[in-house]
XYZ file of C-alpha atoms in Angstrom:
657
model
C 131.588 169.302 150.908
C 133.683 166.295 150.054
C 135.845 166.773 153.162
C 132.791 166.844 155.397
C 131.495 163.607 153.868
C 134.877 161.972 154.424
C 134.861 163.069 158.086
C 131.357 161.722 158.537
C 132.351 158.375 157.001
C 135.339 158.060 159.302
C 133.192 158.867 162.376
C 130.704 156.167 161.428
C 133.557 153.688 160.804
C 134.997 154.520 164.268
C 131.640 153.866 165.920
C 131.272 150.519 164.185
C 134.746 149.466 165.248
C 134.083 150.614 168.833
C 130.816 148.706 169.032
C 132.426 145.618 167.588
C 135.262 145.933 170.082
C 132.857 146.077 173.005
C 131.040 142.988 171.771
C 134.314 141.133 171.328
C 135.513 142.128 174.782
C 132.305 140.818 176.311
C 132.913 137.518 174.445
C 136.396 137.057 176.025
C 138.478 137.873 172.959
C 142.213 137.657 173.103
C 144.448 140.398 174.384
C 145.876 140.879 170.962
C 142.523 141.986 169.497
C 142.002 144.532 172.248
C 145.419 146.046 171.577
C 144.562 146.448 167.892
C 141.265 148.183 168.645
C 142.895 150.552 171.102
C 145.448 151.469 168.444
C 142.694 152.178 165.887
C 140.819 154.233 168.486
C 143.895 156.242 169.316
C 144.426 156.823 165.575
C 140.953 158.281 165.027
C 141.213 160.440 168.173
C 144.430 161.950 166.867
C 142.785 162.515 163.521
C 139.775 164.286 165.139
C 141.968 166.621 167.156
C 143.981 167.837 164.138
C 141.610 167.349 161.186
C 142.205 170.887 159.927
C 145.894 170.132 159.216
C 147.217 167.975 156.333
C 147.786 164.460 157.724
C 148.967 162.429 154.771
C 152.391 161.553 156.065
C 151.098 161.200 159.651
C 148.396 158.735 158.598
C 150.859 156.594 156.720
C 153.358 156.792 159.578
C 150.634 155.837 162.069
C 149.670 152.836 159.975
C 153.334 151.822 159.770
C 153.676 152.243 163.556
C 150.557 150.201 164.180
C 151.830 147.446 161.929
C 155.250 147.543 163.592
C 153.711 147.330 167.095
C 151.462 144.536 165.891
C 154.419 142.563 164.588
C 156.322 143.276 167.806
C 153.377 142.091 169.910
C 152.971 138.930 167.912
C 156.669 138.204 168.080
C 156.659 138.868 171.858
C 153.791 136.489 172.425
C 155.367 133.706 170.400
C 157.767 131.475 172.331
C 161.401 132.027 171.646
C 162.619 129.313 169.291
C 165.935 127.681 169.729
C 168.676 127.983 167.139
C 168.050 125.482 164.374
C 169.534 124.746 160.898
C 168.347 126.719 157.914
C 166.762 123.773 156.145
C 164.615 123.076 159.230
C 163.272 126.617 159.217
C 162.588 126.398 155.471
C 160.681 123.137 155.949
C 158.628 124.597 158.835
C 157.852 127.646 156.738
C 156.592 125.485 153.878
C 154.433 123.484 156.301
C 152.965 126.743 157.648
C 151.756 127.603 154.152
C 154.380 130.049 152.949
C 155.068 129.943 149.225
C 158.836 130.208 149.551
C 161.730 130.526 151.979
C 162.222 134.218 151.180
C 158.749 135.437 152.186
C 159.862 136.821 155.553
C 162.736 138.689 153.933
C 160.377 140.218 151.367
C 157.926 141.308 154.078
C 160.706 142.902 156.098
C 161.935 144.715 152.989
C 158.464 146.066 152.267
C 158.038 147.240 155.879
C 161.405 148.973 155.787
C 160.524 150.742 152.520
C 157.219 151.901 154.016
C 158.959 153.346 157.048
C 161.474 155.143 154.868
C 158.680 156.532 152.725
C 156.785 157.734 155.771
C 159.865 159.414 157.231
C 160.531 161.251 153.975
C 156.888 162.342 153.761
C 156.848 163.567 157.376
C 160.011 165.566 156.811
C 158.579 167.262 153.740
C 155.331 168.060 155.561
C 157.131 169.511 158.579
C 159.194 171.748 156.319
C 156.038 173.035 154.568
C 153.247 172.991 157.178
C 151.075 175.555 155.366
C 151.066 173.722 152.019
C 147.672 172.394 151.054
C 147.761 168.816 149.781
C 145.173 168.104 147.139
C 143.703 164.783 146.136
C 145.980 164.471 143.062
C 149.151 164.545 145.178
C 147.715 161.891 147.449
C 146.979 159.617 144.485
C 150.472 160.142 143.071
C 152.087 159.292 146.397
C 149.946 156.210 146.776
C 150.785 155.110 143.200
C 154.518 155.491 143.837
C 154.210 153.483 147.027
C 152.347 150.701 145.190
C 155.060 150.600 142.537
C 157.734 150.265 145.207
C 155.861 147.346 146.747
C 155.552 145.664 143.342
C 159.252 146.024 142.536
C 160.199 144.501 145.869
C 158.906 141.075 144.801
C 161.445 139.019 142.752
C 159.074 136.521 141.157
C 161.381 133.543 140.692
C 162.904 133.971 144.159
C 159.545 133.221 145.732
C 157.761 130.936 143.282
C 160.613 128.817 141.807
C 164.184 127.854 142.654
C 166.945 129.304 140.517
C 167.637 126.029 138.720
C 164.022 125.584 137.622
C 163.805 129.191 136.470
C 167.000 128.652 134.446
C 165.420 125.558 132.916
C 162.483 127.652 131.731
C 164.730 130.367 130.307
C 166.594 127.794 128.212
C 163.599 127.650 125.850
C 163.847 131.358 124.985
C 165.705 132.846 122.048
C 168.012 135.864 122.025
C 165.293 138.476 121.644
C 163.109 136.986 124.350
C 166.054 136.803 126.760
C 166.787 140.469 126.097
C 163.209 141.396 126.919
C 163.183 139.319 130.093
C 166.404 140.982 131.254
C 164.533 144.322 131.400
C 161.758 143.085 133.716
C 163.603 143.149 137.042
C 166.984 142.578 138.617
C 166.185 138.952 139.403
C 165.152 138.271 135.808
C 168.189 140.169 134.571
C 170.485 137.867 136.536
C 168.753 134.847 135.036
C 168.866 136.213 131.487
C 172.609 136.910 131.756
C 173.527 133.417 132.945
C 176.558 132.034 131.091
C 175.037 128.565 130.700
C 172.133 129.974 128.681
C 174.356 131.817 126.223
C 176.811 128.913 125.983
C 174.037 126.533 124.970
C 172.732 129.112 122.534
C 176.174 129.293 120.884
C 176.221 125.511 120.499
C 172.668 125.519 119.160
C 173.553 128.001 116.426
C 176.679 126.060 115.443
C 179.419 128.195 116.988
C 182.335 126.744 118.992
C 181.025 123.184 118.903
C 184.031 121.750 120.761
C 184.182 124.354 123.541
C 183.135 124.165 127.189
C 181.437 126.675 129.477
C 184.769 127.850 130.871
C 186.273 128.494 127.421
C 184.942 132.060 127.256
C 184.516 134.654 130.031
C 181.366 136.068 128.387
C 179.412 133.841 126.031
C 176.922 136.576 125.257
C 179.683 138.718 123.761
C 181.103 135.679 121.982
C 177.753 134.964 120.351
C 177.385 138.600 119.347
C 180.836 138.599 117.726
C 180.124 135.347 115.879
C 176.845 136.633 114.480
C 178.455 139.900 113.488
C 181.201 138.023 111.663
C 178.634 135.795 109.959
C 176.699 138.841 108.798
C 179.873 140.378 107.369
C 180.752 137.140 105.533
C 177.254 136.936 104.057
C 177.533 140.514 102.845
C 180.883 139.662 101.243
C 179.306 136.680 99.499
C 176.501 138.786 98.082
C 178.735 141.623 96.908
C 181.698 139.452 95.793
C 184.053 141.132 98.212
C 187.088 139.007 98.975
C 190.200 137.504 97.477
C 190.670 134.969 94.699
C 193.616 132.596 94.241
C 194.304 130.553 91.133
C 196.489 127.507 90.821
C 199.139 128.334 88.232
C 200.685 125.059 87.139
C 203.753 124.304 85.057
C 203.738 123.871 81.301
C 202.921 120.500 79.809
C 200.493 119.337 82.524
C 196.700 119.206 82.130
C 194.298 119.041 85.052
C 192.504 115.683 85.332
C 190.506 115.756 88.579
C 189.940 117.944 91.656
C 188.620 117.147 95.130
C 188.359 119.302 98.244
C 187.142 119.347 101.835
C 187.024 122.085 104.449
C 190.791 121.946 104.977
C 192.512 120.542 101.883
C 192.412 120.624 98.077
C 193.976 117.851 95.980
C 194.496 117.761 92.214
C 195.783 115.178 89.732
C 197.428 115.846 86.365
C 198.249 114.081 83.126
C 201.913 113.975 84.130
C 201.048 111.638 87.014
C 201.673 114.296 89.653
C 199.342 114.714 92.617
C 199.420 117.962 94.590
C 197.877 118.864 97.918
C 197.071 122.375 99.172
C 196.109 123.599 102.606
C 193.286 126.126 102.249
C 194.306 127.845 105.481
C 197.643 128.796 103.861
C 196.647 129.010 100.224
C 199.505 131.313 99.222
C 202.111 128.792 100.300
C 203.558 126.330 97.807
C 201.654 123.126 97.238
C 203.147 119.908 98.498
C 203.882 117.075 96.105
C 202.421 113.715 97.018
C 205.038 111.264 95.850
C 203.934 108.048 94.150
C 204.864 104.626 95.389
C 208.221 103.088 94.526
C 206.561 100.792 91.983
C 205.289 103.719 89.916
C 208.293 105.995 90.410
C 210.359 104.036 87.880
C 207.701 104.097 85.144
C 208.385 106.394 82.204
C 206.129 108.007 81.171
C 203.974 107.905 84.242
C 200.263 107.154 83.757
C 197.608 109.836 84.017
C 195.687 110.431 87.220
C 192.039 109.468 86.727
C 190.465 110.256 90.122
C 191.485 112.005 93.342
C 189.662 112.201 96.678
C 190.513 113.882 99.990
C 189.096 114.324 103.488
C 190.552 115.667 106.724
C 192.740 112.585 107.340
C 193.744 110.957 104.028
C 194.093 111.692 100.307
C 193.767 109.062 97.559
C 194.536 108.944 93.836
C 193.746 106.339 91.157
C 195.954 106.102 88.071
C 195.243 105.059 84.518
C 196.968 101.662 84.931
C 194.820 100.574 87.915
C 197.196 101.600 90.729
C 195.818 103.368 93.791
C 197.911 105.360 96.287
C 196.767 106.634 99.664
C 198.555 109.397 101.620
C 198.081 110.739 105.094
C 197.493 114.479 105.245
C 199.423 114.690 108.527
C 202.316 112.221 108.399
C 204.082 113.224 105.176
C 204.417 112.923 101.413
C 205.087 109.183 101.156
C 202.056 106.922 100.548
C 200.800 104.909 103.502
C 198.928 102.389 101.347
C 199.269 101.114 97.775
C 197.446 98.479 95.772
C 196.541 97.712 92.171
C 193.310 96.469 90.659
C 192.869 94.761 87.277
C 191.799 97.202 84.624
C 191.128 100.905 84.745
C 189.555 102.433 87.843
C 186.092 103.688 86.881
C 185.249 105.508 90.095
C 186.804 106.221 93.484
C 184.960 107.068 96.721
C 186.237 108.209 100.117
C 184.127 108.416 103.244
C 183.862 112.063 104.408
C 184.236 111.289 108.131
C 186.521 108.226 108.148
C 189.424 106.673 106.222
C 187.331 104.098 104.347
C 188.174 103.886 100.614
C 186.062 102.210 97.911
C 187.360 101.394 94.436
C 185.407 100.203 91.378
C 187.168 98.797 88.306
C 184.837 97.207 85.780
C 182.723 94.639 87.651
C 185.022 94.432 90.692
C 184.411 96.356 93.909
C 187.020 96.709 96.644
C 186.683 98.210 100.108
C 189.775 99.155 102.210
C 190.070 100.608 105.704
C 192.864 101.029 108.314
C 192.602 99.283 111.665
C 193.187 100.798 115.094
C 196.973 100.525 114.726
C 196.996 102.208 111.295
C 197.531 99.076 109.166
C 195.358 99.015 106.061
C 193.360 95.915 105.276
C 190.781 94.885 102.674
C 187.296 94.672 104.174
C 185.415 93.335 101.159
C 185.875 92.312 97.529
C 182.872 91.499 95.377
C 181.652 91.460 91.787
C 178.506 93.005 90.326
C 176.640 91.924 87.182
C 177.207 95.296 85.458
C 180.018 97.854 85.456
C 179.764 100.500 88.143
C 179.163 104.029 86.874
C 178.978 106.009 90.136
C 179.678 105.215 93.770
C 179.126 107.010 97.098
C 180.282 106.100 100.590
C 177.547 106.924 103.087
C 178.730 108.931 106.109
C 178.922 106.827 109.255
C 177.335 109.611 111.361
C 173.875 108.644 112.460
C 174.676 105.045 113.425
C 172.084 103.119 111.427
C 173.612 99.757 112.289
C 175.482 100.802 115.414
C 178.659 98.866 114.488
C 180.398 101.623 112.500
C 180.575 99.507 109.300
C 180.752 101.577 106.119
C 177.873 101.499 103.657
C 178.487 101.866 99.913
C 175.846 102.956 97.406
C 176.610 102.002 93.785
C 174.780 102.565 90.515
C 175.203 100.156 87.610
C 172.897 100.740 84.660
C 169.321 100.944 85.944
C 170.112 99.336 89.334
C 171.337 100.852 92.597
C 173.023 98.525 95.108
C 173.860 98.816 98.800
C 177.001 97.027 99.962
C 178.415 96.491 103.463
C 181.354 94.314 104.586
C 179.035 92.034 106.584
C 176.549 91.263 103.796
C 177.061 88.185 101.659
C 175.700 89.887 98.544
C 174.901 93.431 97.536
C 171.316 94.434 98.261
C 169.215 95.999 95.512
C 167.826 99.395 96.510
C 166.295 100.472 93.194
C 165.847 98.942 89.751
C 163.514 99.737 86.851
C 164.096 98.001 83.532
C 165.011 100.420 80.755
C 165.334 103.443 83.079
C 169.041 104.062 83.749
C 170.345 105.967 86.753
C 172.088 109.198 85.712
C 173.351 110.567 89.083
C 173.663 109.417 92.692
C 174.281 110.936 96.125
C 173.641 109.885 99.718
C 173.455 111.370 103.195
C 173.539 109.569 106.534
C 169.910 108.417 106.242
C 168.817 108.907 102.613
C 169.930 108.155 99.071
C 168.904 110.288 96.081
C 169.248 109.153 92.465
C 168.248 110.584 89.122
C 166.228 108.244 86.907
C 165.958 108.700 83.159
C 162.568 107.900 81.680
C 162.539 106.216 78.297
C 159.946 104.868 75.885
C 156.412 104.582 77.201
C 157.217 106.414 80.447
C 158.472 109.508 78.617
C 155.567 109.477 76.156
C 153.085 109.183 79.010
C 154.230 112.502 80.422
C 156.142 111.062 83.370
C 159.419 112.840 82.646
C 162.752 112.320 84.385
C 162.593 112.206 88.178
C 164.660 112.149 91.358
C 163.903 109.163 93.576
C 164.693 109.474 97.308
C 165.038 106.277 99.368
C 165.406 105.678 103.083
C 168.575 103.750 103.919
C 167.006 102.394 107.123
C 163.978 100.759 105.525
C 165.026 100.556 101.870
C 161.677 102.052 100.834
C 161.026 105.011 98.549
C 160.167 108.162 100.510
C 159.402 110.680 97.801
C 159.699 111.194 94.062
C 160.328 114.744 92.873
C 160.945 116.460 89.556
C 159.305 116.148 86.179
C 161.915 117.346 83.701
C 162.392 116.658 80.026
C 166.197 116.608 80.336
C 168.376 114.145 82.207
C 169.409 114.979 85.748
C 173.180 115.368 85.554
C 174.023 116.054 89.237
C 172.332 115.855 92.627
C 173.552 117.031 96.038
C 171.933 115.615 99.147
C 174.876 115.276 101.542
C 175.857 118.960 101.697
C 172.314 120.365 101.435
C 170.277 121.666 104.401
C 167.973 119.178 106.168
C 164.843 118.276 104.169
C 166.199 120.028 101.047
C 167.619 118.561 97.844
C 169.344 120.488 95.059
C 169.965 119.056 91.595
C 171.079 120.122 88.131
C 169.677 119.083 84.779
C 170.790 119.039 81.188
C 167.895 121.369 80.408
C 170.100 124.112 81.971
C 168.010 124.471 85.132
C 168.872 124.197 88.817
C 166.036 122.884 90.995
C 165.589 122.783 94.776
C 162.972 120.455 96.326
C 161.477 120.144 99.797
C 161.613 116.465 100.744
C 158.911 116.816 103.412
C 156.213 117.820 100.942
C 157.778 116.821 97.629
C 157.210 120.317 96.258
C 159.587 122.543 94.340
C 161.198 125.382 96.281
C 162.786 127.139 93.321
C 163.720 126.507 89.692
C 166.453 128.642 88.109
C 167.424 128.990 84.468
C 171.080 128.944 85.347
C 173.408 128.150 82.428
C 173.732 128.169 78.659
C 174.648 124.488 78.664
C 173.851 121.658 81.032
C 174.449 121.982 84.792
C 177.483 119.911 85.808
C 177.815 120.553 89.570
C 175.730 122.215 92.267
C 175.623 122.840 96.024
C 173.295 124.829 98.301
C 172.953 125.942 101.904
C 170.147 127.701 103.773
C 170.220 130.910 101.692
C 172.389 130.540 98.556
C 173.045 128.183 95.637
C 176.328 127.778 93.749
C 176.148 126.042 90.381
C 178.617 125.228 87.613
C 177.846 124.661 83.968
C 179.334 122.980 80.960
C 180.226 126.349 79.435
C 182.599 127.112 82.353
C 180.331 129.539 84.201
C 180.101 129.577 88.026
C 176.919 131.280 89.280
C 175.927 132.270 92.820
C 172.190 132.581 93.484
C 170.050 133.894 96.332
C 167.592 131.072 97.055
C 164.641 132.986 98.481
C 164.445 135.602 95.737
C 165.834 133.413 92.948
C 168.157 136.235 91.862
C 171.682 135.823 90.524
C 174.189 137.565 92.781
C 177.277 137.240 90.569
C 179.068 134.921 88.148
C 182.614 134.030 87.085
C 183.728 132.433 83.838
C 186.692 130.228 82.946
C 187.422 127.951 80.043
C 186.327 124.280 80.305
C 183.358 122.740 82.139
C 183.000 123.184 85.889
C 183.387 119.671 87.311
C 183.895 120.563 90.959
C 182.080 123.035 93.237
C 182.378 123.013 97.011
C 181.971 125.791 99.561
C 181.677 126.340 103.297
C 180.793 129.435 105.284
C 183.616 131.628 103.920
C 185.443 129.694 101.145
C 184.577 128.480 97.665
C 186.623 126.066 95.544
C 185.833 125.520 91.863
C 187.576 123.318 89.323
C 187.375 123.731 85.536
C 188.564 120.409 84.104
C 189.139 119.962 80.358
C 187.424 117.133 78.560
C 190.441 116.641 76.277
C 193.414 115.436 78.292
C 195.631 115.175 75.180
C 194.489 118.024 72.895
C 195.148 117.721 69.190
C 196.675 120.473 67.122
C 198.491 122.191 70.003
C 201.725 121.266 71.728
C 201.381 122.293 75.341
C 204.903 121.147 76.149
C 206.341 124.080 74.213
C 206.652 127.626 75.467
C 203.379 128.687 73.859
C 201.603 130.250 76.838
C 198.388 130.831 74.870
C 198.032 127.201 73.918
C 198.851 126.100 77.429
C 196.251 128.375 79.034
C 193.670 127.140 76.589
C 194.042 123.472 77.514
C 195.390 123.189 81.067
C 192.287 123.772 83.273
C 192.185 125.878 86.406
C 191.370 125.680 90.119
C 189.995 128.810 91.811
C 189.772 129.463 95.536
C 187.546 132.330 96.741
C 187.921 133.661 100.276
C 185.047 135.822 101.592
C 186.154 136.046 105.216
C 186.383 139.369 107.036
C 190.183 139.663 106.681
C 190.240 138.604 103.026
C 190.487 142.227 101.882
C 193.575 142.926 103.969
C 196.911 143.615 102.352
C 198.301 140.104 102.842
C 195.429 138.442 100.975
C 195.626 140.530 97.795
C 197.242 138.937 94.765
C 200.920 139.895 94.297
C 200.152 141.529 90.952
C 197.786 143.890 92.771
C 200.370 144.773 95.439
C 203.103 146.001 93.085
C 204.359 149.576 93.234
C 206.304 151.957 91.027
C 209.621 150.800 92.468
C 209.194 147.353 90.906
C 210.031 147.089 87.235
C 208.270 143.773 86.634
C 204.849 144.625 88.082
C 201.552 145.785 86.660
C 200.016 148.591 88.732
C 196.334 147.792 88.809
C 193.931 146.045 91.110
C 191.576 143.476 89.619
C 189.095 143.317 92.490
C 189.157 147.077 93.272
C 189.530 146.093 96.906
C 192.626 148.211 97.668
C 194.041 151.423 96.177
C 195.509 151.114 92.722
C 199.111 151.887 93.618
C 201.302 151.984 96.699
C 203.763 154.852 96.372
C 206.639 153.897 98.638
C 208.733 156.777 99.971
C 206.333 159.530 98.876
C 205.362 160.427 102.440
C 206.769 159.478 105.858
C 203.396 158.035 106.871
C 203.560 155.636 103.935
């Protein structure tokens, strides 16, 4: 019944087309229209003669033939164009209304695929002439053909040039690029472009100084970097790695420690200053020799302060002398000067060689010129003695001239000092509310303010004030603690975050955008002395000598390490952690550390610890020598502190060993 209705519909359609053709012929239609009608008529006549046989492939082939003859007729009627450049043909195609220069190629590809499909269908029908084709097979064949036509259209090849499509893909992340690569071949080529993955590596902080040609496959490079970062984070959480301790000679007590990403410097009561390279921590430390003026002094004065960055190291002695060494040129000092009185604080710019010294009321600022000769940029005097001082990083270019900016706290006042200013500018001052801690980044300064008298009784509490260095105005005030804020870290914290420690034994993290508290941790048994945080962890040191590592989001303690003496220095990067336990008593009473009493010496000397959580930190070369001893050595202890390698190495027990 359905087949008869279909035949009747086709007969009526043929009559309508025939009548329309006659009317058009009487109206002087073009020759092209008559050819099309004759082809349709011939198609229906063939269908009427063989309607009892399956004609699926023949119908499709006839349609393809009609379309091919139509295209051939149109191309024959058009005048033959002369050879012309490609850009002229592209421009003419755009003027004719085509959406892109590849439209003709896409149409030819679709016609070719249709002809191939029809040939395959005809072959299968000729091989099985008696097979009855039902309506389901026809729908499946038509669906497959529609899918082939859809896949033949590369979207960006027609709609957009490659450069514009690449510009759009630059706003996608890794997961979105992976999904787009599965859409089609054209999108896959775009998603695998090296420029996209190179910029993604730079955006995530990997290989900042590289170029596009530095790696043959930036996608693999990014995958390896993220895999390594994940392994390092797992090592941090599980305390998997190696630890190195500075074992110093008898009779010398640690006075101060400073570190950067590359170097660690320490000063001792004997007047010695030592420098270590964290990339080769097992190697012997290099002595930084004092100037010739101090070399003849006996006994030599104690070292009060040490500072280091990637280019220079500086040390201030108890008699007011200051020595500066280059970390590259050698062990002799490149600059030496002396200030009246004892140096109260010493500051070194993290990204330049600018050095600031405060002794009593006097402030001095030194910097080398382009030829390497040191000169004094500024000398000034403040009304009150300086208690803390920070050199603001020059990155960010607030003034645009590269002049260093010094932030100083003296009593309840915080000053800003530059070499070009006639007098120090007052950033913050509140009578009777002293400043307890100070830190600064490239654009902000954070200071802890102690509330006294009526402010404390009114419920105000101690606070952290954050100022903008561009405008000099207060941006936000955070914290409401009963104890004094003992340390604050703004320079090494993530953007818009501030971490601080308090004498009430808590570590607090604040969001500077909203002024709200992110987390508050009951961290230590005594006051917090040093703290640093990144995007997922917090490392804090306390007065009892405990170093704690916290997970910021959950507020859970991952692990802790204890040494004698307060933790005065904590600094870490992605895979390394340096801590310094500095004794308060530099000349302990009741114990002679110059003798051979190892117990007394260990009790009073202080210690520097270096933790390495990199992927290769658990290899054989990074294990402490005491953990690598074997039975053949008579002076070794056969145990492993970190349980990172087997207990013993039995040499000669098996050929494989």
